[in-house]
Amino acid sequence: MNEIKSSITNTMLAKLRERDPSLGPDDLVRPIAELDLDSLDLIELHEQLERTLQLKADLNKTAGFVFLDDFSTYFAKLASQG
C-alpha cells in the first residue's frame, strides 16, 4: 500500500474506532448508513483527511458519498494530483 493510501486508511480507521473500537479494515468498504456515522462524523472525517493529506477538498462532494471507501477514492485522487 502506498503512503497516501496508508495515511487515508489509518485516518479513516481512527475515526471509525472512535465510534466502535472493534471496527477494522473490512469495515472501510461498508455503506456509511451501516456504520452509525452521523453528518458531524462525516464532516470531521473530511477535515481529518484534509489535515492528514494537507489539501483542501470539496465538502459538498463528500457529503453525498454513500460508501465509506468513496472518501478513500476521492482523497487519494486529490492527493495524487498534487
mmCIF file of C-alpha atoms in Angstrom:
data_model
loop_
_atom_site.group_PDB
_atom_site.id
_atom_site.type_symbol
_atom_site.label_atom_id
_atom_site.label_comp_id
_atom_site.label_asym_id
_atom_site.label_seq_id
_atom_site.Cartn_x
_atom_site.Cartn_y
_atom_site.Cartn_z
ATOM 1 C CA MET A 1 0.000 0.000 0.000
ATOM 2 C CA ASN A 2 1.450 3.369 -0.920
ATOM 3 C CA GLU A 3 1.991 6.142 1.616
ATOM 4 C CA ILE A 4 -1.073 8.196 0.617
ATOM 5 C CA LYS A 5 -3.416 5.210 0.742
ATOM 6 C CA SER A 6 -1.932 4.134 4.069
ATOM 7 C CA SER A 7 -2.452 7.611 5.551
ATOM 8 C CA ILE A 8 -6.058 7.671 4.339
ATOM 9 C CA THR A 9 -6.744 4.191 5.718
ATOM 10 C CA ASN A 10 -5.222 4.997 9.109
ATOM 11 C CA THR A 11 -7.182 8.254 9.382
ATOM 12 C CA MET A 12 -10.442 6.576 8.437
ATOM 13 C CA LEU A 13 -9.882 3.674 10.849
ATOM 14 C CA ALA A 14 -9.126 6.080 13.677
ATOM 15 C CA LYS A 15 -12.421 7.882 13.050
ATOM 16 C CA LEU A 16 -14.385 4.620 12.863
ATOM 17 C CA ARG A 17 -12.827 3.320 16.062
ATOM 18 C CA GLU A 18 -13.964 6.429 17.929
ATOM 19 C CA ARG A 19 -17.482 5.013 17.489
ATOM 20 C CA ASP A 20 -16.689 1.327 17.775
ATOM 21 C CA PRO A 21 -13.194 0.089 18.678
ATOM 22 C CA SER A 22 -13.929 -3.323 17.153
ATOM 23 C CA LEU A 23 -14.197 -1.934 13.600
ATOM 24 C CA GLY A 24 -11.371 -2.782 11.225
ATOM 25 C CA PRO A 25 -10.151 -2.516 7.639
ATOM 26 C CA ASP A 26 -13.015 -4.649 6.278
ATOM 27 C CA ASP A 27 -15.461 -2.002 7.503
ATOM 28 C CA LEU A 28 -13.910 0.661 5.261
ATOM 29 C CA VAL A 29 -15.924 -0.610 2.289
ATOM 30 C CA ARG A 30 -19.308 -0.642 4.020
ATOM 31 C CA PRO A 31 -22.128 1.809 3.345
ATOM 32 C CA ILE A 32 -21.953 4.829 5.628
ATOM 33 C CA ALA A 33 -25.530 4.228 6.821
ATOM 34 C CA GLU A 34 -24.489 0.860 8.292
ATOM 35 C CA LEU A 35 -21.714 2.389 10.384
ATOM 36 C CA ASP A 36 -23.792 4.674 12.608
ATOM 37 C CA LEU A 37 -21.907 7.757 11.418
ATOM 38 C CA ASP A 38 -23.845 10.995 11.509
ATOM 39 C CA SER A 39 -23.286 14.123 9.450
ATOM 40 C CA LEU A 40 -20.949 15.627 12.057
ATOM 41 C CA ASP A 41 -18.823 12.456 11.999
ATOM 42 C CA LEU A 42 -18.542 12.738 8.226
ATOM 43 C CA ILE A 43 -17.542 16.404 8.382
ATOM 44 C CA GLU A 44 -14.925 15.536 10.994
ATOM 45 C CA LEU A 45 -13.635 12.704 8.810
ATOM 46 C CA HIS A 46 -13.442 15.072 5.845
ATOM 47 C CA GLU A 47 -11.486 17.610 7.911
ATOM 48 C CA GLN A 48 -9.164 14.966 9.361
ATOM 49 C CA LEU A 49 -8.355 13.707 5.871
ATOM 50 C CA GLU A 50 -7.678 17.269 4.705
ATOM 51 C CA ARG A 51 -5.261 17.808 7.600
ATOM 52 C CA THR A 52 -3.576 14.441 7.159
ATOM 53 C CA LEU A 53 -3.010 14.958 3.444
ATOM 54 C CA GLN A 54 -2.509 18.738 3.677
ATOM 55 C CA LEU A 55 -5.031 19.556 0.985
ATOM 56 C CA LYS A 56 -8.412 21.182 0.547
ATOM 57 C CA ALA A 57 -11.373 19.075 -0.582
ATOM 58 C CA ASP A 58 -14.949 19.887 -1.578
ATOM 59 C CA LEU A 59 -17.268 19.224 1.373
ATOM 60 C CA ASN A 60 -20.293 19.254 -0.947
ATOM 61 C CA LYS A 61 -18.862 16.264 -2.828
ATOM 62 C CA THR A 62 -18.082 14.186 0.240
ATOM 63 C CA ALA A 63 -21.486 14.949 1.756
ATOM 64 C CA GLY A 64 -23.088 12.866 -0.972
ATOM 65 C CA PHE A 65 -20.933 9.773 -0.555
ATOM 66 C CA VAL A 66 -22.833 6.546 0.125
ATOM 67 C CA PHE A 67 -19.897 4.232 0.822
ATOM 68 C CA LEU A 68 -17.033 4.915 3.161
ATOM 69 C CA ASP A 69 -14.485 3.905 0.547
ATOM 70 C CA ASP A 70 -15.761 6.789 -1.618
ATOM 71 C CA PHE A 71 -13.796 9.014 0.789
ATOM 72 C CA SER A 72 -10.682 6.963 0.199
ATOM 73 C CA THR A 73 -11.009 7.094 -3.581
ATOM 74 C CA TYR A 74 -11.751 10.829 -3.638
ATOM 75 C CA PHE A 75 -8.970 11.858 -1.277
ATOM 76 C CA ALA A 76 -6.406 9.563 -2.919
ATOM 77 C CA LYS A 77 -7.217 11.151 -6.278
ATOM 78 C CA LEU A 78 -6.859 14.675 -4.844
ATOM 79 C CA ALA A 79 -3.570 13.817 -3.147
ATOM 80 C CA SER A 80 -2.128 12.262 -6.289
ATOM 81 C CA GLN A 81 -2.902 15.421 -8.269
ATOM 82 C CA GLY A 82 -0.530 17.334 -6.022
#
